[in-house]
mmCIF file of C-alpha atoms and ligand atoms in Angstrom:
data_model
loop_
_atom_site.group_PDB
_atom_site.id
_atom_site.type_symbol
_atom_site.label_atom_id
_atom_site.label_comp_id
_atom_site.label_asym_id
_atom_site.label_seq_id
_atom_site.Cartn_x
_atom_site.Cartn_y
_atom_site.Cartn_z
ATOM 1 C CA MET A 1 -193.176 114.983 -80.895
ATOM 2 C CA VAL A 2 -189.457 115.795 -80.673
ATOM 3 C CA THR A 3 -187.350 113.007 -79.198
ATOM 4 C CA GLU A 4 -183.735 112.520 -78.066
ATOM 5 C CA GLY A 5 -182.104 112.678 -81.458
ATOM 6 C CA GLY A 6 -184.332 115.569 -82.537
ATOM 7 C CA SER A 7 -186.457 113.230 -84.667
ATOM 8 C CA SER A 8 -190.232 113.735 -84.899
ATOM 9 C CA THR A 9 -192.837 111.150 -83.933
ATOM 10 C CA ALA A 10 -196.624 111.359 -83.368
ATOM 11 C CA PRO A 11 -197.633 113.637 -80.451
ATOM 12 C CA PHE A 12 -198.403 111.919 -77.140
ATOM 13 C CA ASP A 13 -202.211 111.982 -76.914
ATOM 14 C CA LEU A 14 -203.731 112.902 -73.537
ATOM 15 C CA ALA A 15 -207.351 112.246 -74.516
ATOM 16 C CA GLY A 16 -208.975 109.608 -72.326
ATOM 17 C CA ARG A 17 -205.866 109.133 -70.155
ATOM 18 C CA ARG A 18 -205.765 109.331 -66.365
ATOM 19 C CA VAL A 19 -203.633 112.399 -65.614
ATOM 20 C CA TRP A 20 -202.606 113.083 -62.013
ATOM 21 C CA VAL A 21 -201.897 116.731 -61.276
ATOM 22 C CA ALA A 22 -199.800 116.553 -58.104
ATOM 23 C CA GLY A 23 -200.164 119.907 -56.348
ATOM 24 C CA HIS A 24 -203.523 120.881 -57.867
ATOM 25 C CA ARG A 25 -204.306 123.383 -55.081
ATOM 26 C CA GLY A 26 -201.268 125.532 -55.847
ATOM 27 C CA MET A 27 -201.112 128.332 -58.410
ATOM 28 C CA VAL A 28 -199.322 126.150 -60.990
ATOM 29 C CA GLY A 29 -201.199 122.915 -60.394
ATOM 30 C CA SER A 30 -204.593 124.594 -60.512
ATOM 31 C CA ALA A 31 -203.710 126.336 -63.783
ATOM 32 C CA VAL A 32 -202.483 123.045 -65.276
ATOM 33 C CA ALA A 33 -205.677 121.280 -64.172
ATOM 34 C CA ARG A 34 -207.792 124.065 -65.762
ATOM 35 C CA ARG A 35 -205.884 123.771 -69.029
ATOM 36 C CA LEU A 36 -206.055 119.970 -69.026
ATOM 37 C CA THR A 37 -209.862 120.065 -69.021
ATOM 38 C CA GLU A 38 -209.569 121.078 -72.695
ATOM 39 C CA THR A 39 -207.676 117.900 -73.639
ATOM 40 C CA GLY A 40 -210.328 115.263 -72.930
ATOM 41 C CA CYS A 41 -208.187 113.557 -70.309
ATOM 42 C CA GLN A 42 -209.420 112.328 -66.943
ATOM 43 C CA ILE A 43 -207.880 114.553 -64.260
ATOM 44 C CA GLN A 44 -206.887 112.973 -60.949
ATOM 45 C CA THR A 45 -206.162 114.983 -57.794
ATOM 46 C CA VAL A 46 -205.677 114.365 -54.091
ATOM 47 C CA ASN A 47 -205.798 116.833 -51.218
ATOM 48 C CA HIS A 48 -202.938 117.354 -48.789
ATOM 49 C CA ALA A 49 -205.140 116.211 -45.896
ATOM 50 C CA GLU A 50 -205.571 112.833 -47.595
ATOM 51 C CA LEU A 51 -202.002 112.376 -48.826
ATOM 52 C CA ASP A 52 -198.758 114.012 -47.714
ATOM 53 C CA LEU A 53 -196.488 113.661 -50.729
ATOM 54 C CA ARG A 54 -193.466 113.502 -48.419
ATOM 55 C CA ASP A 55 -194.749 110.151 -47.158
ATOM 56 C CA GLN A 56 -193.257 107.507 -49.419
ATOM 57 C CA ALA A 57 -195.555 104.642 -48.411
ATOM 58 C CA GLY A 58 -198.590 106.923 -48.752
ATOM 59 C CA VAL A 59 -197.544 107.983 -52.258
ATOM 60 C CA ASN A 60 -196.905 104.384 -53.304
ATOM 61 C CA ASP A 61 -200.310 103.272 -52.042
ATOM 62 C CA TRP A 62 -202.230 106.187 -53.541
ATOM 63 C CA MET A 63 -200.590 105.797 -56.942
ATOM 64 C CA ALA A 64 -200.970 102.002 -56.948
ATOM 65 C CA PHE A 65 -204.688 102.414 -56.258
ATOM 66 C CA HIS A 66 -205.394 105.280 -58.700
ATOM 67 C CA ARG A 67 -202.934 104.182 -61.422
ATOM 68 C CA PRO A 68 -202.303 107.475 -63.194
ATOM 69 C CA GLU A 69 -200.989 107.085 -66.730
ATOM 70 C CA VAL A 70 -199.568 110.599 -66.820
ATOM 71 C CA VAL A 71 -198.200 112.698 -63.942
ATOM 72 C CA VAL A 72 -197.668 116.450 -63.820
ATOM 73 C CA LEU A 73 -195.452 117.055 -60.799
ATOM 74 C CA ALA A 74 -196.474 120.576 -59.821
ATOM 75 C CA ALA A 75 -196.326 119.947 -56.069
ATOM 76 C CA ALA A 76 -193.441 121.731 -54.392
ATOM 77 C CA ARG A 77 -192.508 123.996 -51.530
ATOM 78 C CA VAL A 78 -192.059 127.352 -53.246
ATOM 79 C CA GLY A 79 -191.495 130.875 -52.036
ATOM 80 C CA GLY A 80 -189.850 134.189 -52.658
ATOM 81 C CA ILE A 81 -186.371 135.396 -51.920
ATOM 82 C CA GLN A 82 -186.859 135.770 -48.165
ATOM 83 C CA ALA A 83 -188.561 132.407 -47.563
ATOM 84 C CA ASN A 84 -185.832 130.701 -49.591
ATOM 85 C CA ALA A 85 -183.033 132.449 -47.742
ATOM 86 C CA THR A 86 -184.384 131.778 -44.253
ATOM 87 C CA ARG A 87 -185.849 128.261 -44.561
ATOM 88 C CA PRO A 88 -183.305 126.266 -46.620
ATOM 89 C CA ALA A 89 -183.930 123.018 -44.714
ATOM 90 C CA ASP A 90 -187.663 123.075 -45.528
ATOM 91 C CA PHE A 91 -187.009 123.854 -49.195
ATOM 92 C CA LEU A 92 -184.506 121.003 -49.487
ATOM 93 C CA TYR A 93 -186.338 118.363 -47.475
ATOM 94 C CA ASP A 94 -189.859 118.945 -48.774
ATOM 95 C CA ASN A 95 -188.880 119.176 -52.416
ATOM 96 C CA LEU A 96 -186.436 116.258 -52.361
ATOM 97 C CA ALA A 97 -188.975 114.057 -50.583
ATOM 98 C CA ILE A 98 -191.933 114.956 -52.817
ATOM 99 C CA GLN A 99 -190.105 114.519 -56.102
ATOM 100 C CA THR A 100 -188.229 111.368 -55.022
ATOM 101 C CA ASN A 101 -191.429 109.663 -53.902
ATOM 102 C CA VAL A 102 -193.481 110.607 -56.953
ATOM 103 C CA ILE A 103 -190.819 109.950 -59.604
ATOM 104 C CA HIS A 104 -189.825 106.576 -58.161
ATOM 105 C CA ALA A 105 -193.428 105.426 -57.776
ATOM 106 C CA ALA A 106 -194.159 106.596 -61.328
ATOM 107 C CA TYR A 107 -191.322 104.401 -62.569
ATOM 108 C CA ARG A 108 -192.470 101.389 -60.526
ATOM 109 C CA LEU A 109 -196.053 101.695 -61.731
ATOM 110 C CA GLY A 110 -195.152 102.188 -65.388
ATOM 111 C CA VAL A 111 -196.475 105.761 -65.731
ATOM 112 C CA ARG A 112 -196.410 106.548 -69.457
ATOM 113 C CA LYS A 113 -195.360 110.188 -69.170
ATOM 114 C CA LEU A 114 -194.224 112.419 -66.321
ATOM 115 C CA LEU A 115 -193.537 116.151 -66.392
ATOM 116 C CA PHE A 116 -191.288 117.498 -63.646
ATOM 117 C CA LEU A 117 -191.389 121.243 -63.073
ATOM 118 C CA GLY A 118 -188.218 122.998 -61.999
ATOM 119 C CA SER A 119 -187.257 126.659 -61.923
ATOM 120 C CA SER A 120 -184.943 129.121 -63.633
ATOM 121 C CA CYS A 121 -182.992 129.350 -60.351
ATOM 122 C CA ILE A 122 -181.286 126.035 -61.226
ATOM 123 C CA TYR A 123 -178.851 128.053 -63.342
ATOM 124 C CA PRO A 124 -175.764 129.727 -61.856
ATOM 125 C CA GLY A 125 -176.349 133.055 -60.112
ATOM 126 C CA ARG A 126 -174.063 134.858 -62.545
ATOM 127 C CA ALA A 127 -174.832 132.824 -65.681
ATOM 128 C CA PRO A 128 -174.473 134.655 -69.015
ATOM 129 C CA GLN A 129 -177.854 136.052 -70.101
ATOM 130 C CA PRO A 130 -180.140 134.876 -71.559
ATOM 131 C CA MET A 131 -179.620 131.490 -69.879
ATOM 132 C CA GLY A 132 -179.729 128.497 -72.188
ATOM 133 C CA GLU A 133 -180.318 124.964 -70.929
ATOM 134 C CA ASP A 134 -176.572 124.342 -71.335
ATOM 135 C CA ALA A 135 -175.828 126.815 -68.489
ATOM 136 C CA LEU A 136 -176.806 124.117 -65.980
ATOM 137 C CA LEU A 137 -174.002 123.296 -63.493
ATOM 138 C CA THR A 138 -171.513 125.686 -65.069
ATOM 139 C CA GLY A 139 -171.042 127.852 -61.946
ATOM 140 C CA PRO A 140 -172.078 128.581 -58.346
ATOM 141 C CA LEU A 141 -175.781 128.987 -57.592
ATOM 142 C CA GLU A 142 -177.368 132.200 -56.309
ATOM 143 C CA PRO A 143 -176.922 131.904 -52.495
ATOM 144 C CA THR A 144 -180.427 133.182 -51.600
ATOM 145 C CA ASN A 145 -182.057 130.130 -53.212
ATOM 146 C CA GLU A 146 -179.318 127.517 -53.283
ATOM 147 C CA ALA A 147 -181.333 124.933 -51.304
ATOM 148 C CA TYR A 148 -184.359 125.116 -53.610
ATOM 149 C CA ALA A 149 -182.134 125.068 -56.692
ATOM 150 C CA ILE A 150 -180.203 121.997 -55.472
ATOM 151 C CA ALA A 151 -183.498 120.155 -54.906
ATOM 152 C CA LYS A 152 -184.791 121.110 -58.357
ATOM 153 C CA ILE A 153 -181.510 120.091 -60.016
ATOM 154 C CA ALA A 154 -181.790 116.724 -58.243
ATOM 155 C CA GLY A 155 -185.344 116.395 -59.587
ATOM 156 C CA LEU A 156 -184.487 117.068 -63.201
ATOM 157 C CA LYS A 157 -181.445 114.771 -62.984
ATOM 158 C CA MET A 158 -183.653 112.091 -61.466
ATOM 159 C CA ALA A 159 -186.148 112.344 -64.320
ATOM 160 C CA ALA A 160 -183.278 112.115 -66.818
ATOM 161 C CA ALA A 161 -181.701 109.174 -64.954
ATOM 162 C CA TYR A 162 -184.946 107.174 -65.012
ATOM 163 C CA ARG A 163 -185.219 107.895 -68.717
ATOM 164 C CA ARG A 164 -181.717 106.625 -69.341
ATOM 165 C CA GLN A 165 -181.671 103.633 -67.029
ATOM 166 C CA TYR A 166 -185.267 102.456 -67.336
ATOM 167 C CA GLY A 167 -186.538 104.045 -70.551
ATOM 168 C CA CYS A 168 -189.251 106.067 -68.755
ATOM 169 C CA ASP A 169 -190.727 108.980 -70.731
ATOM 170 C CA PHE A 170 -190.047 111.502 -67.946
ATOM 171 C CA ILE A 171 -189.357 115.114 -68.976
ATOM 172 C CA SER A 172 -188.464 118.340 -67.161
ATOM 173 C CA ALA A 173 -189.500 121.928 -67.835
ATOM 174 C CA MET A 174 -187.790 124.939 -66.248
ATOM 175 C CA PRO A 175 -190.222 127.844 -65.934
ATOM 176 C CA THR A 176 -189.109 131.380 -65.310
ATOM 177 C CA ASN A 177 -190.616 133.450 -62.432
ATOM 178 C CA LEU A 178 -194.389 132.910 -62.457
ATOM 179 C CA TYR A 179 -197.393 134.970 -61.411
ATOM 180 C CA GLY A 180 -201.167 134.850 -61.693
ATOM 181 C CA PRO A 181 -204.427 134.196 -59.864
ATOM 182 C CA GLY A 182 -204.139 131.865 -56.876
ATOM 183 C CA ASP A 183 -200.606 133.006 -56.001
ATOM 184 C CA ASN A 184 -199.318 133.250 -52.416
ATOM 185 C CA PHE A 185 -199.840 136.825 -51.159
ATOM 186 C CA ASP A 186 -198.170 136.376 -47.773
ATOM 187 C CA LEU A 187 -195.700 139.259 -47.463
ATOM 188 C CA GLU A 188 -192.849 137.287 -45.897
ATOM 189 C CA ALA A 189 -193.082 134.156 -48.058
ATOM 190 C CA SER A 190 -194.309 135.350 -51.437
ATOM 191 C CA HIS A 191 -192.622 136.251 -54.697
ATOM 192 C CA VAL A 192 -192.270 139.838 -55.802
ATOM 193 C CA ILE A 193 -195.466 140.277 -57.858
ATOM 194 C CA PRO A 194 -197.992 139.116 -55.253
ATOM 195 C CA ALA A 195 -196.058 140.977 -52.539
ATOM 196 C CA LEU A 196 -196.080 144.233 -54.510
ATOM 197 C CA MET A 197 -199.767 143.806 -55.365
ATOM 198 C CA ARG A 198 -200.743 143.363 -51.762
ATOM 199 C CA LYS A 199 -198.575 146.284 -50.638
ATOM 200 C CA ALA A 200 -199.922 148.449 -53.472
ATOM 201 C CA TYR A 201 -203.516 147.629 -52.544
ATOM 202 C CA GLU A 202 -202.825 148.646 -48.961
ATOM 203 C CA ALA A 203 -200.802 151.748 -49.996
ATOM 204 C CA HIS A 204 -203.669 152.868 -52.206
ATOM 205 C CA ALA A 205 -206.040 152.563 -49.263
ATOM 206 C CA SER A 206 -203.748 154.369 -46.803
ATOM 207 C CA GLY A 207 -202.283 156.966 -49.186
ATOM 208 C CA GLY A 208 -198.765 155.672 -48.442
ATOM 209 C CA SER A 209 -195.931 154.763 -50.816
ATOM 210 C CA LEU A 210 -195.264 151.321 -52.303
ATOM 211 C CA GLU A 211 -192.409 149.620 -50.467
ATOM 212 C CA VAL A 212 -189.991 147.760 -52.767
ATOM 213 C CA TRP A 213 -187.299 145.436 -51.395
ATOM 214 C CA GLY A 214 -183.691 145.916 -52.510
ATOM 215 C CA THR A 215 -182.490 148.444 -55.064
ATOM 216 C CA GLY A 216 -185.091 147.889 -57.788
ATOM 217 C CA THR A 217 -182.295 147.233 -60.319
ATOM 218 C CA PRO A 218 -182.416 143.398 -60.542
ATOM 219 C CA ARG A 219 -184.119 142.182 -63.686
ATOM 220 C CA ARG A 220 -186.600 139.311 -63.843
ATOM 221 C CA GLU A 221 -188.647 137.579 -66.524
ATOM 222 C CA PHE A 222 -192.286 136.934 -65.621
ATOM 223 C CA LEU A 223 -194.614 134.354 -67.155
ATOM 224 C CA HIS A 224 -198.357 134.213 -66.551
ATOM 225 C CA VAL A 225 -199.276 130.877 -64.995
ATOM 226 C CA ASP A 226 -201.907 130.172 -67.687
ATOM 227 C CA ASP A 227 -199.139 130.428 -70.282
ATOM 228 C CA LEU A 228 -197.067 127.980 -68.264
ATOM 229 C CA ALA A 229 -200.043 125.596 -68.086
ATOM 230 C CA ASP A 230 -200.434 125.818 -71.852
ATOM 231 C CA ALA A 231 -196.714 125.088 -72.278
ATOM 232 C CA CYS A 232 -197.008 122.054 -69.973
ATOM 233 C CA VAL A 233 -199.764 120.545 -72.091
ATOM 234 C CA PHE A 234 -197.758 121.348 -75.239
ATOM 235 C CA LEU A 235 -194.635 119.666 -73.828
ATOM 236 C CA LEU A 236 -196.536 116.577 -72.689
ATOM 237 C CA ALA A 237 -197.683 116.147 -76.266
ATOM 238 C CA HIS A 238 -194.561 117.215 -78.130
ATOM 239 C CA TYR A 239 -191.423 116.815 -76.025
ATOM 240 C CA SER A 240 -189.495 113.724 -75.047
ATOM 241 C CA ALA A 241 -185.812 114.192 -74.217
ATOM 242 C CA ASP A 242 -183.262 114.051 -71.364
ATOM 243 C CA GLU A 243 -182.494 117.761 -71.263
ATOM 244 C CA PRO A 244 -184.743 120.120 -69.361
ATOM 245 C CA ILE A 245 -186.466 122.722 -71.520
ATOM 246 C CA ASN A 246 -186.825 126.394 -70.566
ATOM 247 C CA VAL A 247 -190.278 128.009 -70.441
ATOM 248 C CA GLY A 248 -190.496 131.794 -70.435
ATOM 249 C CA THR A 249 -191.319 134.854 -72.458
ATOM 250 C CA GLY A 250 -187.786 135.790 -73.504
ATOM 251 C CA GLU A 251 -188.263 139.313 -72.066
ATOM 252 C CA ASP A 252 -187.317 140.772 -68.707
ATOM 253 C CA ILE A 253 -187.974 143.944 -66.715
ATOM 254 C CA ALA A 254 -186.256 145.794 -63.847
ATOM 255 C CA ILE A 255 -187.979 145.339 -60.475
ATOM 256 C CA GLY A 256 -188.291 149.138 -60.126
ATOM 257 C CA GLU A 257 -190.128 149.340 -63.434
ATOM 258 C CA LEU A 258 -192.361 146.410 -62.474
ATOM 259 C CA ALA A 259 -193.199 148.179 -59.205
ATOM 260 C CA ARG A 260 -194.139 151.350 -61.094
ATOM 261 C CA MET A 261 -196.477 149.332 -63.328
ATOM 262 C CA ILE A 262 -198.165 147.726 -60.322
ATOM 263 C CA ALA A 263 -198.405 151.084 -58.525
ATOM 264 C CA GLU A 264 -200.135 152.514 -61.580
ATOM 265 C CA ILE A 265 -202.561 149.581 -61.873
ATOM 266 C CA ALA A 266 -203.419 149.867 -58.165
ATOM 267 C CA GLY A 267 -203.679 153.668 -58.212
ATOM 268 C CA VAL A 268 -200.835 154.304 -55.738
ATOM 269 C CA GLU A 269 -200.113 158.026 -55.846
ATOM 270 C CA ALA A 270 -197.338 158.398 -53.255
ATOM 271 C CA GLY A 271 -194.618 156.709 -55.380
ATOM 272 C CA LEU A 272 -192.101 154.018 -54.411
ATOM 273 C CA SER A 273 -189.827 153.613 -51.384
ATOM 274 C CA PHE A 274 -186.865 151.199 -51.454
ATOM 275 C CA ARG A 275 -185.809 148.940 -48.547
ATOM 276 C CA SER A 276 -182.037 148.654 -48.890
ATOM 277 C CA ASP A 277 -181.846 146.186 -45.974
ATOM 278 C CA LYS A 278 -183.604 143.539 -48.112
ATOM 279 C CA PRO A 279 -181.643 141.363 -50.606
ATOM 280 C CA ASP A 280 -181.622 141.843 -54.373
ATOM 281 C CA GLY A 281 -180.750 138.222 -55.180
ATOM 282 C CA SER A 282 -179.616 137.472 -58.734
ATOM 283 C CA PRO A 283 -178.894 140.622 -60.733
ATOM 284 C CA ARG A 284 -180.716 139.152 -63.721
ATOM 285 C CA LYS A 285 -182.628 135.987 -64.634
ATOM 286 C CA LEU A 286 -183.659 135.793 -68.257
ATOM 287 C CA LEU A 287 -184.167 132.461 -69.975
ATOM 288 C CA ASP A 288 -183.144 131.612 -73.498
ATOM 289 C CA VAL A 289 -186.389 130.119 -74.805
ATOM 290 C CA GLY A 290 -185.031 129.315 -78.263
ATOM 291 C CA ARG A 291 -185.528 125.558 -77.976
ATOM 292 C CA LEU A 292 -189.185 125.877 -76.989
ATOM 293 C CA THR A 293 -189.851 128.518 -79.643
ATOM 294 C CA ALA A 294 -188.293 126.232 -82.261
ATOM 295 C CA LEU A 295 -190.799 123.525 -81.279
ATOM 296 C CA GLY A 296 -193.614 125.995 -81.996
ATOM 297 C CA TRP A 297 -194.706 127.340 -78.588
ATOM 298 C CA ARG A 298 -194.776 130.984 -77.450
ATOM 299 C CA ALA A 299 -196.188 132.806 -74.420
ATOM 300 C CA LYS A 300 -199.311 134.843 -75.217
ATOM 301 C CA THR A 301 -200.017 137.106 -72.223
ATOM 302 C CA PRO A 302 -198.424 140.595 -72.341
ATOM 303 C CA LEU A 303 -197.047 141.432 -68.871
ATOM 304 C CA ARG A 304 -199.213 144.506 -68.331
ATOM 305 C CA ASP A 305 -202.413 142.626 -69.216
ATOM 306 C CA GLY A 306 -201.473 139.710 -66.992
ATOM 307 C CA LEU A 307 -200.675 142.042 -64.099
ATOM 308 C CA ALA A 308 -203.962 143.910 -64.463
ATOM 309 C CA GLU A 309 -205.929 140.655 -64.550
ATOM 310 C CA THR A 310 -204.056 139.227 -61.557
ATOM 311 C CA TYR A 311 -204.582 142.460 -59.620
ATOM 312 C CA ARG A 312 -208.335 142.302 -60.297
ATOM 313 C CA TRP A 313 -208.320 138.707 -59.033
ATOM 314 C CA PHE A 314 -206.441 139.782 -55.892
ATOM 315 C CA GLU A 315 -208.845 142.659 -55.228
ATOM 316 C CA THR A 316 -211.839 140.353 -55.397
ATOM 317 C CA HIS A 317 -210.147 137.690 -53.246
ATOM 318 C CA TYR A 318 -208.386 140.117 -50.886
ATOM 319 C CA ASP A 319 -209.630 138.628 -47.628
ATOM 320 C CA SER A 320 -208.798 135.012 -48.476
ATOM 321 C CA ALA A 321 -205.698 135.643 -50.632
ATOM 322 C CA ARG A 322 -203.767 137.642 -48.066
ATOM 323 C CA LEU A 323 -204.196 134.861 -45.518
ATOM 324 C CA ARG A 324 -202.749 132.151 -47.764
ATOM 325 C CA VAL A 325 -199.234 131.227 -46.753
ATOM 326 C CA GLY A 326 -196.786 129.085 -48.670
HETATM 327 O O1 GFB B 1 -189.774 137.150 -56.570
HETATM 328 P P1 GFB B 1 -188.605 137.110 -55.689
HETATM 329 O O2 GFB B 1 -188.847 136.893 -54.241
HETATM 330 O O3 GFB B 1 -187.679 135.978 -56.216
HETATM 331 O O4 GFB B 1 -187.795 138.493 -55.811
HETATM 332 P P2 GFB B 1 -186.260 135.737 -56.914
HETATM 333 C C1 GFB B 1 -187.459 139.047 -57.061
HETATM 334 C C2 GFB B 1 -186.833 140.408 -56.866
HETATM 335 O O5 GFB B 1 -187.848 141.315 -56.414
HETATM 336 C C3 GFB B 1 -185.700 140.466 -55.837
HETATM 337 C C4 GFB B 1 -187.367 142.051 -55.318
HETATM 338 O O6 GFB B 1 -184.691 141.326 -56.327
HETATM 339 C C5 GFB B 1 -186.397 141.096 -54.623
HETATM 340 O O7 GFB B 1 -185.512 141.789 -53.766
HETATM 341 N N1 GFB B 1 -188.483 142.519 -54.494
HETATM 342 C C6 GFB B 1 -188.876 143.806 -54.352
HETATM 343 C C7 GFB B 1 -189.296 141.765 -53.718
HETATM 344 N N2 GFB B 1 -189.882 143.930 -53.487
HETATM 345 C C8 GFB B 1 -190.177 142.657 -53.081
HETATM 346 C C9 GFB B 1 -191.152 142.136 -52.181
HETATM 347 O O8 GFB B 1 -191.930 142.842 -51.558
HETATM 348 N N3 GFB B 1 -191.169 140.780 -52.021
HETATM 349 C C10 GFB B 1 -190.297 139.929 -52.706
HETATM 350 N N4 GFB B 1 -190.392 138.607 -52.523
HETATM 351 N N5 GFB B 1 -189.348 140.425 -53.540
HETATM 352 C C11 GFB B 1 -186.939 133.362 -56.256
HETATM 353 C C12 GFB B 1 -186.238 132.202 -55.614
HETATM 354 O O9 GFB B 1 -185.955 134.280 -56.442
HETATM 355 O O10 GFB B 1 -187.478 133.068 -57.516
HETATM 356 C C13 GFB B 1 -187.003 130.977 -55.747
HETATM 357 O O11 GFB B 1 -185.920 132.547 -54.299
HETATM 358 C C14 GFB B 1 -187.599 130.756 -57.107
HETATM 359 O O12 GFB B 1 -186.178 129.915 -55.402
HETATM 360 C C15 GFB B 1 -188.274 131.984 -57.630
HETATM 361 O O13 GFB B 1 -186.619 130.341 -58.011
HETATM 362 C C16 GFB B 1 -188.776 131.826 -59.032
HETATM 363 O O14 GFB B 1 -186.429 135.804 -58.391
HETATM 364 O O15 GFB B 1 -185.167 136.580 -56.380
#
């Protein structure tokens, strides 16, 4: 395991430990829970109907009763560019409340290891590319997701503060844009990949074109959620430091090119149409994944394969997936 000073110690062993995956119904949490089944740990989960993570007393009671030894904090309000831009209060309040309650209770109950998940949008909107961890707080945030980014920055700083003040082994990972089975396919709230998949499915059926928001020129890096889950388990075992660590593929693609790939996978024949009234957001978001690569972890899923697999999942879950909202 790599620690503060870069020194190596024995990996943190998950086998036999009680591991709470907060947010296990979401795309990320469910992938992490699937991956954790391979580690021999005892996975703990709780449904939203039983526990609202924004309720501090409820979180304290649930954690005191179930006593997780490890926490993966994958619960969050997430959404695409439009949801972020139009519902900043929800993104700030929900995320600040969830992470504050869980991190503080984890400290009070002596949780041995906690992984906080952030997002590449914590970095400035015009940060030099690729974005290293040292780009944090060096410039203004991208306005379309400022609220979410502020909440996530507070979360990673909170994890680091509890490390420093109380010696807690709390770490933070910053994943790039994610996709995969179990994503949110609601057209107003979702990220670009599920939105384009749903629109492509419907365009294929109707013979229409695939509608793409913005100019198609912004570039994004996309990581399959199973790769993220694998990285989470790797980091729990091998990472222990104040600084957040980036998780991505190190490669990006223009949105127009991504849309062409999805159109091809879905068999859309009428081409693309661009909605110039919709925002582009950041011109480019590519992470520098050098620190994670140096520790020995790399993403495995080629984008085209991951898209094809996710599209097959969406086709078979069309009726339920399109009704899921974030
Ligand atoms: O995935 P997305 O919503 O998130 O949009 P961001 C990425 C790019 O795809 C933008 C374009 O340039 C969009 O304009 N795009 C094209 C579309 N067609 C569509 C479509 O039909 N739906 C959507 N949603 N986009 C989010 C942040 O930013 O990234 C979050 O708002 C979070 O806070 C997340 O950080 C990872 O990459 O722009």
